[in-house]
PDB file of C-alpha atoms in Angstrom:
ATOM      1  CA  MET H   1     -31.657 -44.675  50.450  1.00 55.00           C
ATOM      2  CA  SER H   2     -32.295 -40.943  50.932  1.00 81.00           C
ATOM      3  CA  GLU H   3     -33.895 -39.574  47.766  1.00 83.00           C
ATOM      4  CA  LEU H   4     -33.178 -36.035  48.978  1.00 88.00           C
ATOM      5  CA  LEU H   5     -29.474 -36.741  49.398  1.00 82.00           C
ATOM      6  CA  VAL H   6     -29.304 -38.433  45.987  1.00 82.00           C
ATOM      7  CA  GLU H   7     -30.938 -35.410  44.366  1.00 86.00           C
ATOM      8  CA  CYS H   8     -28.645 -32.964  46.199  1.00 84.00           C
ATOM      9  CA  ALA H   9     -25.558 -34.946  45.205  1.00 85.00           C
ATOM     10  CA  LYS H  10     -26.764 -34.962  41.611  1.00 83.00           C
ATOM     11  CA  ARG H  11     -27.330 -31.191  41.580  1.00 85.00           C
ATOM     12  CA  LEU H  12     -23.929 -30.585  43.160  1.00 86.00           C
ATOM     13  CA  LYS H  13     -22.315 -33.004  40.696  1.00 83.00           C
ATOM     14  CA  LEU H  14     -20.953 -35.243  43.474  1.00 85.00           C
ATOM     15  CA  SER H  15     -21.025 -38.453  41.475  1.00 78.00           C
ATOM     16  CA  GLN H  16     -18.609 -40.326  43.744  1.00 77.00           C
ATOM     17  CA  LEU H  17     -20.747 -39.694  46.813  1.00 78.00           C
ATOM     18  CA  ARG H  18     -23.873 -40.945  45.059  1.00 68.00           C
ATOM     19  CA  SER H  19     -22.313 -44.388  44.707  1.00 70.00           C
ATOM     20  CA  HIS H  20     -21.542 -44.575  48.451  1.00 77.00           C
ATOM     21  CA  ILE H  21     -24.756 -43.205  49.976  1.00 79.00           C
ATOM     22  CA  GLU H  22     -25.922 -46.650  51.064  1.00 76.00           C
ATOM     23  CA  GLU H  23     -22.797 -46.953  53.218  1.00 80.00           C
ATOM     24  CA  LEU H  24     -23.654 -43.860  55.289  1.00 83.00           C
ATOM     25  CA  THR H  25     -25.279 -43.936  58.725  1.00 81.00           C
ATOM     26  CA  ALA H  26     -28.609 -42.231  59.347  1.00 84.00           C
ATOM     27  CA  GLU H  27     -26.841 -39.411  61.220  1.00 88.00           C
ATOM     28  CA  GLU H  28     -24.403 -38.862  58.349  1.00 85.00           C
ATOM     29  CA  VAL H  29     -27.241 -38.789  55.842  1.00 81.00           C
ATOM     30  CA  GLN H  30     -29.148 -36.236  57.912  1.00 87.00           C
ATOM     31  CA  PHE H  31     -26.064 -34.049  58.292  1.00 88.00           C
ATOM     32  CA  LEU H  32     -25.241 -34.146  54.585  1.00 87.00           C
ATOM     33  CA  GLU H  33     -28.852 -33.416  53.625  1.00 85.00           C
ATOM     34  CA  LYS H  34     -28.793 -30.199  55.682  1.00 89.00           C
ATOM     35  CA  LEU H  35     -25.333 -29.240  54.454  1.00 92.00           C
ATOM     36  CA  PHE H  36     -26.069 -29.847  50.779  1.00 90.00           C
ATOM     37  CA  THR H  37     -29.509 -28.216  50.937  1.00 90.00           C
ATOM     38  CA  ARG H  38     -27.971 -25.084  52.410  1.00 93.00           C
ATOM     39  CA  GLU H  39     -25.239 -25.084  49.740  1.00 93.00           C
ATOM     40  CA  ILE H  40     -27.811 -25.406  46.941  1.00 89.00           C
ATOM     41  CA  GLU H  41     -29.895 -22.567  48.382  1.00 91.00           C
ATOM     42  CA  GLN H  42     -26.835 -20.317  48.609  1.00 93.00           C
ATOM     43  CA  ARG H  43     -25.831 -21.120  45.032  1.00 92.00           C
ATOM     44  CA  GLU H  44     -29.331 -20.414  43.756  1.00 93.00           C
ATOM     45  CA  GLN H  45     -29.445 -17.098  45.625  1.00 94.00           C
ATOM     46  CA  SER H  46     -26.033 -16.129  44.247  1.00 95.00           C
ATOM     47  CA  LYS H  47     -27.188 -17.006  40.735  1.00 95.00           C
ATOM     48  CA  LEU H  48     -30.367 -14.958  41.214  1.00 96.00           C
ATOM     49  CA  ASN H  49     -28.416 -11.967  42.498  1.00 97.00           C
ATOM     50  CA  LEU H  50     -26.097 -12.170  39.506  1.00 97.00           C
ATOM     51  CA  LEU H  51     -29.004 -12.352  37.043  1.00 97.00           C
ATOM     52  CA  LEU H  52     -30.645  -9.323  38.679  1.00 97.00           C
ATOM     53  CA  LYS H  53     -27.391  -7.386  38.582  1.00 97.00           C
ATOM     54  CA  GLN H  54     -26.751  -8.238  34.943  1.00 97.00           C
ATOM     55  CA  ALA H  55     -30.317  -7.275  33.960  1.00 97.00           C
ATOM     56  CA  GLN H  56     -29.702  -3.607  34.882  1.00 97.00           C
ATOM     57  CA  LEU H  57     -33.398  -3.015  35.556  1.00 96.00           C
ATOM     58  CA  PRO H  58     -34.451   0.561  36.315  1.00 92.00           C
ATOM     59  CA  GLN H  59     -35.064   1.568  39.909  1.00 84.00           C
ATOM     60  CA  SER H  60     -38.759   2.128  40.609  1.00 69.00           C
ATOM     61  CA  GLY H  61     -41.427   1.402  43.169  1.00 62.00           C
ATOM     62  CA  GLN H  62     -42.814  -2.042  43.966  1.00 60.00           C
ATOM     63  CA  GLU H  63     -46.491  -1.107  44.096  1.00 67.00           C
ATOM     64  CA  PRO H  64     -49.052  -3.376  42.347  1.00 69.00           C
ATOM     65  CA  TYR H  65     -49.488  -2.678  38.656  1.00 76.00           C
ATOM     66  CA  GLU H  66     -52.575  -0.731  37.605  1.00 80.00           C
ATOM     67  CA  TRP H  67     -54.216  -2.426  34.615  1.00 87.00           C
ATOM     68  CA  GLN H  68     -57.283  -0.237  34.040  1.00 86.00           C
ATOM     69  CA  HIS H  69     -55.612   1.792  31.283  1.00 88.00           C
ATOM     70  CA  VAL H  70     -53.912  -1.132  29.516  1.00 93.00           C
ATOM     71  CA  GLN H  71     -55.498  -2.633  26.396  1.00 94.00           C
ATOM     72  CA  LEU H  72     -54.277  -6.190  25.893  1.00 95.00           C
ATOM     73  CA  PRO H  73     -54.642  -7.911  22.511  1.00 95.00           C
ATOM     74  CA  LYS H  74     -56.750 -11.053  22.265  1.00 94.00           C
ATOM     75  CA  THR H  75     -53.594 -13.053  21.590  1.00 94.00           C
ATOM     76  CA  ILE H  76     -52.291 -12.860  25.165  1.00 95.00           C
ATOM     77  CA  SER H  77     -53.706 -12.599  28.687  1.00 94.00           C
ATOM     78  CA  LYS H  78     -52.450 -10.682  31.698  1.00 92.00           C
ATOM     79  CA  GLU H  79     -51.366 -13.939  33.312  1.00 93.00           C
ATOM     80  CA  GLU H  80     -49.458 -15.042  30.198  1.00 93.00           C
ATOM     81  CA  LEU H  81     -47.824 -11.638  30.041  1.00 91.00           C
ATOM     82  CA  LEU H  82     -46.570 -11.740  33.620  1.00 91.00           C
ATOM     83  CA  ASP H  83     -45.694 -15.445  33.570  1.00 91.00           C
ATOM     84  CA  GLY H  84     -43.543 -14.916  30.499  1.00 90.00           C
ATOM     85  CA  ALA H  85     -45.296 -17.575  28.422  1.00 91.00           C
ATOM     86  CA  PHE H  86     -44.367 -15.594  25.312  1.00 95.00           C
ATOM     87  CA  LEU H  87     -40.680 -16.154  26.086  1.00 95.00           C
ATOM     88  CA  GLU H  88     -40.943 -19.871  25.438  1.00 93.00           C
ATOM     89  CA  LYS H  89     -42.396 -19.103  22.005  1.00 94.00           C
ATOM     90  CA  ARG H  90     -39.732 -16.468  21.223  1.00 96.00           C
ATOM     91  CA  GLU H  91     -42.479 -13.863  20.807  1.00 97.00           C
ATOM     92  CA  ASN H  92     -42.116 -10.103  21.197  1.00 97.00           C
ATOM     93  CA  LEU H  93     -44.054  -7.458  23.091  1.00 97.00           C
ATOM     94  CA  ILE H  94     -44.576  -3.957  21.775  1.00 97.00           C
ATOM     95  CA  LEU H  95     -45.791  -1.635  24.522  1.00 97.00           C
ATOM     96  CA  TYR H  96     -47.212   1.519  22.943  1.00 97.00           C
ATOM     97  CA  GLY H  97     -48.522   4.611  24.678  1.00 95.00           C
ATOM     98  CA  GLY H  98     -47.840   8.114  25.894  1.00 92.00           C
ATOM     99  CA  VAL H  99     -45.075   9.195  28.234  1.00 89.00           C
ATOM    100  CA  GLY H 100     -45.515   8.020  31.824  1.00 85.00           C
ATOM    101  CA  THR H 101     -48.367   5.568  31.211  1.00 90.00           C
ATOM    102  CA  GLY H 102     -46.603   2.550  32.731  1.00 91.00           C
ATOM    103  CA  LYS H 103     -44.838   0.886  29.815  1.00 94.00           C
ATOM    104  CA  THR H 104     -41.408   0.764  31.421  1.00 94.00           C
ATOM    105  CA  TYR H 105     -42.801  -0.349  34.765  1.00 93.00           C
ATOM    106  CA  LEU H 106     -44.692  -3.251  33.190  1.00 94.00           C
ATOM    107  CA  SER H 107     -41.583  -4.344  31.281  1.00 95.00           C
ATOM    108  CA  LYS H 108     -39.710  -4.352  34.598  1.00 94.00           C
ATOM    109  CA  CYS H 109     -42.431  -6.465  36.262  1.00 93.00           C
ATOM    110  CA  ILE H 110     -42.248  -8.984  33.417  1.00 95.00           C
ATOM    111  CA  ALA H 111     -38.451  -9.054  33.634  1.00 96.00           C
ATOM    112  CA  LEU H 112     -38.459  -9.625  37.405  1.00 95.00           C
ATOM    113  CA  ASN H 113     -40.818 -12.577  37.033  1.00 95.00           C
ATOM    114  CA  ALA H 114     -38.729 -14.020  34.206  1.00 96.00           C
ATOM    115  CA  ILE H 115     -35.607 -13.840  36.382  1.00 97.00           C
ATOM    116  CA  THR H 116     -36.910 -14.822  39.809  1.00 95.00           C
ATOM    117  CA  ARG H 117     -39.343 -17.555  38.719  1.00 94.00           C
ATOM    118  CA  TYR H 118     -37.555 -19.130  35.789  1.00 94.00           C
ATOM    119  CA  GLY H 119     -33.938 -18.011  35.918  1.00 95.00           C
ATOM    120  CA  HIS H 120     -34.081 -16.329  32.503  1.00 97.00           C
ATOM    121  CA  LYS H 121     -31.270 -14.057  31.364  1.00 98.00           C
ATOM    122  CA  VAL H 122     -32.610 -10.548  30.830  1.00 98.00           C
ATOM    123  CA  ARG H 123     -31.017  -7.228  29.876  1.00 98.00           C
ATOM    124  CA  PHE H 124     -32.692  -3.825  30.017  1.00 98.00           C
ATOM    125  CA  TYR H 125     -31.467  -0.960  27.824  1.00 98.00           C
ATOM    126  CA  THR H 126     -32.824   2.382  26.828  1.00 97.00           C
ATOM    127  CA  VAL H 127     -32.625   2.491  23.042  1.00 97.00           C
ATOM    128  CA  ALA H 128     -30.339   5.507  23.212  1.00 96.00           C
ATOM    129  CA  GLY H 129     -28.097   3.788  25.752  1.00 97.00           C
ATOM    130  CA  LEU H 130     -27.746   0.618  23.691  1.00 98.00           C
ATOM    131  CA  VAL H 131     -27.101   2.529  20.479  1.00 98.00           C
ATOM    132  CA  ASN H 132     -24.369   4.552  22.187  1.00 97.00           C
ATOM    133  CA  GLN H 133     -22.752   1.327  23.411  1.00 98.00           C
ATOM    134  CA  LEU H 134     -23.012  -0.222  19.947  1.00 98.00           C
ATOM    135  CA  ILE H 135     -21.395   2.773  18.268  1.00 98.00           C
ATOM    136  CA  ASP H 136     -18.626   2.920  20.862  1.00 98.00           C
ATOM    137  CA  ALA H 137     -17.975  -0.834  20.589  1.00 98.00           C
ATOM    138  CA  ASN H 138     -17.977  -0.657  16.801  1.00 97.00           C
ATOM    139  CA  GLN H 139     -15.442   2.166  16.779  1.00 96.00           C
ATOM    140  CA  LYS H 140     -13.196   0.246  19.181  1.00 96.00           C
ATOM    141  CA  GLY H 141     -13.452  -3.006  17.249  1.00 96.00           C
ATOM    142  CA  GLN H 142     -15.378  -4.672  20.092  1.00 97.00           C
ATOM    143  CA  LEU H 143     -18.794  -5.032  18.449  1.00 97.00           C
ATOM    144  CA  ASN H 144     -18.690  -8.844  18.358  1.00 96.00           C
ATOM    145  CA  ARG H 145     -18.176  -8.929  22.123  1.00 96.00           C
ATOM    146  CA  LEU H 146     -21.291  -6.833  22.750  1.00 97.00           C
ATOM    147  CA  MET H 147     -23.296  -8.839  20.228  1.00 97.00           C
ATOM    148  CA  ASN H 148     -22.257 -12.071  21.946  1.00 97.00           C
ATOM    149  CA  GLN H 149     -23.571 -10.714  25.238  1.00 96.00           C
ATOM    150  CA  VAL H 150     -26.949 -10.031  23.642  1.00 97.00           C
ATOM    151  CA  ASP H 151     -26.891 -13.436  21.950  1.00 96.00           C
ATOM    152  CA  LYS H 152     -26.854 -15.156  25.360  1.00 97.00           C
ATOM    153  CA  LEU H 153     -30.065 -13.478  26.547  1.00 98.00           C
ATOM    154  CA  ASP H 154     -33.556 -14.914  26.815  1.00 97.00           C
ATOM    155  CA  LEU H 155     -35.179 -11.471  26.881  1.00 98.00           C
ATOM    156  CA  LEU H 156     -33.954  -8.111  25.573  1.00 98.00           C
ATOM    157  CA  ILE H 157     -35.811  -4.984  26.690  1.00 98.00           C
ATOM    158  CA  LEU H 158     -35.469  -1.848  24.553  1.00 98.00           C
ATOM    159  CA  ASP H 159     -36.995   1.111  26.345  1.00 97.00           C
ATOM    160  CA  GLU H 160     -37.996   4.523  24.998  1.00 95.00           C
ATOM    161  CA  LEU H 161     -37.900   3.937  21.254  1.00 96.00           C
ATOM    162  CA  GLY H 162     -38.900   7.203  19.633  1.00 92.00           C
ATOM    163  CA  TYR H 163     -37.489   9.843  21.930  1.00 88.00           C
ATOM    164  CA  ILE H 164     -34.485  10.699  19.755  1.00 91.00           C
ATOM    165  CA  PRO H 165     -33.431   9.896  16.161  1.00 93.00           C
ATOM    166  CA  LEU H 166     -30.666   7.319  16.033  1.00 95.00           C
ATOM    167  CA  GLY H 167     -28.523   8.485  13.127  1.00 94.00           C
ATOM    168  CA  LYS H 168     -27.399   6.266  10.266  1.00 96.00           C
ATOM    169  CA  GLU H 169     -24.760   4.213  12.123  1.00 97.00           C
ATOM    170  CA  GLY H 170     -26.877   3.789  15.245  1.00 97.00           C
ATOM    171  CA  ALA H 171     -29.962   2.749  13.263  1.00 97.00           C
ATOM    172  CA  GLU H 172     -28.027   0.174  11.262  1.00 97.00           C
ATOM    173  CA  LEU H 173     -26.396  -1.287  14.383  1.00 98.00           C
ATOM    174  CA  LEU H 174     -29.720  -1.518  16.199  1.00 98.00           C
ATOM    175  CA  PHE H 175     -31.159  -3.294  13.166  1.00 97.00           C
ATOM    176  CA  GLN H 176     -28.346  -5.824  13.447  1.00 97.00           C
ATOM    177  CA  VAL H 177     -29.306  -6.513  17.064  1.00 98.00           C
ATOM    178  CA  ILE H 178     -32.987  -6.929  16.240  1.00 97.00           C
ATOM    179  CA  SER H 179     -32.179  -9.199  13.295  1.00 97.00           C
ATOM    180  CA  MET H 180     -29.904 -11.324  15.478  1.00 97.00           C
ATOM    181  CA  CYS H 181     -32.699 -11.738  18.026  1.00 97.00           C
ATOM    182  CA  TYR H 182     -35.332 -12.636  15.435  1.00 96.00           C
ATOM    183  CA  GLU H 183     -36.929 -15.998  16.316  1.00 94.00           C
ATOM    184  CA  LYS H 184     -34.108 -16.726  18.800  1.00 96.00           C
ATOM    185  CA  ARG H 185     -35.186 -14.682  21.823  1.00 96.00           C
ATOM    186  CA  SER H 186     -37.936 -12.296  22.858  1.00 98.00           C
ATOM    187  CA  ILE H 187     -37.766  -8.517  22.686  1.00 98.00           C
ATOM    188  CA  ILE H 188     -39.878  -6.034  24.609  1.00 98.00           C
ATOM    189  CA  ILE H 189     -40.030  -2.582  23.048  1.00 97.00           C
ATOM    190  CA  THR H 190     -41.619   0.414  24.717  1.00 97.00           C
ATOM    191  CA  THR H 191     -42.470   3.312  22.431  1.00 97.00           C
ATOM    192  CA  ASN H 192     -44.570   6.448  22.239  1.00 95.00           C
ATOM    193  CA  LEU H 193     -44.713   6.310  18.432  1.00 96.00           C
ATOM    194  CA  GLN H 194     -47.054   4.508  16.078  1.00 95.00           C
ATOM    195  CA  PHE H 195     -45.371   2.289  13.489  1.00 95.00           C
ATOM    196  CA  GLY H 196     -45.923   4.908  10.811  1.00 94.00           C
ATOM    197  CA  GLN H 197     -43.727   7.323  12.759  1.00 96.00           C
ATOM    198  CA  TRP H 198     -40.760   4.981  13.318  1.00 96.00           C
ATOM    199  CA  ASN H 199     -39.102   6.328  10.181  1.00 95.00           C
ATOM    200  CA  HIS H 200     -38.340   9.478  12.202  1.00 94.00           C
ATOM    201  CA  VAL H 201     -36.202   7.316  14.495  1.00 95.00           C
ATOM    202  CA  PHE H 202     -34.422   5.125  11.930  1.00 96.00           C
ATOM    203  CA  GLY H 203     -34.217   7.780   9.214  1.00 94.00           C
ATOM    204  CA  ASN H 204     -34.559   5.288   6.373  1.00 94.00           C
ATOM    205  CA  GLN H 205     -37.858   3.913   5.112  1.00 96.00           C
ATOM    206  CA  VAL H 206     -36.434   0.599   3.903  1.00 96.00           C
ATOM    207  CA  LEU H 207     -34.591   0.016   7.187  1.00 97.00           C
ATOM    208  CA  THR H 208     -37.663   0.999   9.186  1.00 97.00           C
ATOM    209  CA  GLU H 209     -39.843  -1.470   7.313  1.00 97.00           C
ATOM    210  CA  ALA H 210     -37.263  -4.230   7.846  1.00 97.00           C
ATOM    211  CA  VAL H 211     -37.177  -3.539  11.598  1.00 97.00           C
ATOM    212  CA  ILE H 212     -40.967  -3.519  11.915  1.00 97.00           C
ATOM    213  CA  ASP H 213     -41.284  -6.667   9.790  1.00 96.00           C
ATOM    214  CA  ARG H 214     -39.017  -8.644  12.134  1.00 95.00           C
ATOM    215  CA  LEU H 215     -40.612  -7.324  15.296  1.00 95.00           C
ATOM    216  CA  ILE H 216     -44.268  -7.808  14.431  1.00 94.00           C
ATOM    217  CA  HIS H 217     -43.960 -11.293  12.870  1.00 91.00           C
ATOM    218  CA  HIS H 218     -44.314 -12.930  16.305  1.00 93.00           C
ATOM    219  CA  SER H 219     -45.557 -10.149  18.564  1.00 96.00           C
ATOM    220  CA  HIS H 220     -48.294  -8.823  20.816  1.00 97.00           C
ATOM    221  CA  LEU H 221     -49.179  -5.121  20.696  1.00 97.00           C
ATOM    222  CA  THR H 222     -50.265  -3.722  24.062  1.00 96.00           C
ATOM    223  CA  ILE H 223     -51.684  -0.190  24.156  1.00 96.00           C
ATOM    224  CA  PHE H 224     -51.421   2.117  27.162  1.00 95.00           C
ATOM    225  CA  THR H 225     -53.966   4.901  27.582  1.00 90.00           C
ATOM    226  CA  GLY H 226     -54.597   7.481  30.280  1.00 65.00           C
ATOM    227  CA  GLU H 227     -52.421  10.296  31.505  1.00 66.00           C
ATOM    228  CA  SER H 228     -48.908  10.200  32.881  1.00 61.00           C
ATOM    229  CA  TYR H 229     -48.511   8.532  36.284  1.00 57.00           C
ATOM    230  CA  ARG H 230     -46.001  11.196  37.274  1.00 52.00           C
ATOM    231  CA  TYR H 231     -48.374  13.966  36.247  1.00 45.00           C
ATOM    232  CA  ARG H 232     -51.276  12.423  38.199  1.00 52.00           C
ATOM    233  CA  HIS H 233     -49.107  12.389  41.339  1.00 50.00           C
ATOM    234  CA  SER H 234     -47.489  15.766  40.756  1.00 48.00           C
ATOM    235  CA  SER H 235     -47.926  18.678  43.140  1.00 45.00           C
ATOM    236  CA  ILE H 236     -48.129  20.991  40.116  1.00 49.00           C
ATOM    237  CA  ARG H 237     -51.488  19.510  39.139  1.00 50.00           C
ATOM    238  CA  SER H 238     -53.096  20.592  42.397  1.00 48.00           C
TER     239      SER H 238
END
């Protein structure tokens, strides 16, 4: 009996065929193996394309990541970061550093690996973009629908925390998202602010402390130093 054909039939949920494989000729087995293998490959590629589309990752270059200005904590290695080992533990990443130091690009690299290697469901938002969607959905009575979309994720990326204050409604809605994710899925946050400055974003000390408490309970703080990548490659500098 062809083990390959049995496995293909199982993956394609062709239970009736599996019970009749022994009745097939060698030529029929060979033909079906090629046919089913091609079908599985096409389905996997379609699934991958859909996951990449749904992730809404930012457009950027594909050059190798430069690690010389990244300070990793002792709790996680570069390999564990890129392999997404923290996802299985429902841990968070907080990427802290100045503008243009590579925080967003690293979060994209991690997301791509999580999708292409393991088929994880990922969604990338700027904090401002998500908050605007939350407010709009709340006003239209569609907040549960948006929350359900987040609830299906394996990894939520919140980019650019700290660039603008969120306002009372936006801060409270973002807190709801973070609370919903707590110990259920991983969050990556990129920020240019130290924890002590997050109150400027959330506008409420109690709410700020509650957000930080949930994020840092199972988290790894990675610090980015050096100057802006865009500034280093700018014609103005020369």
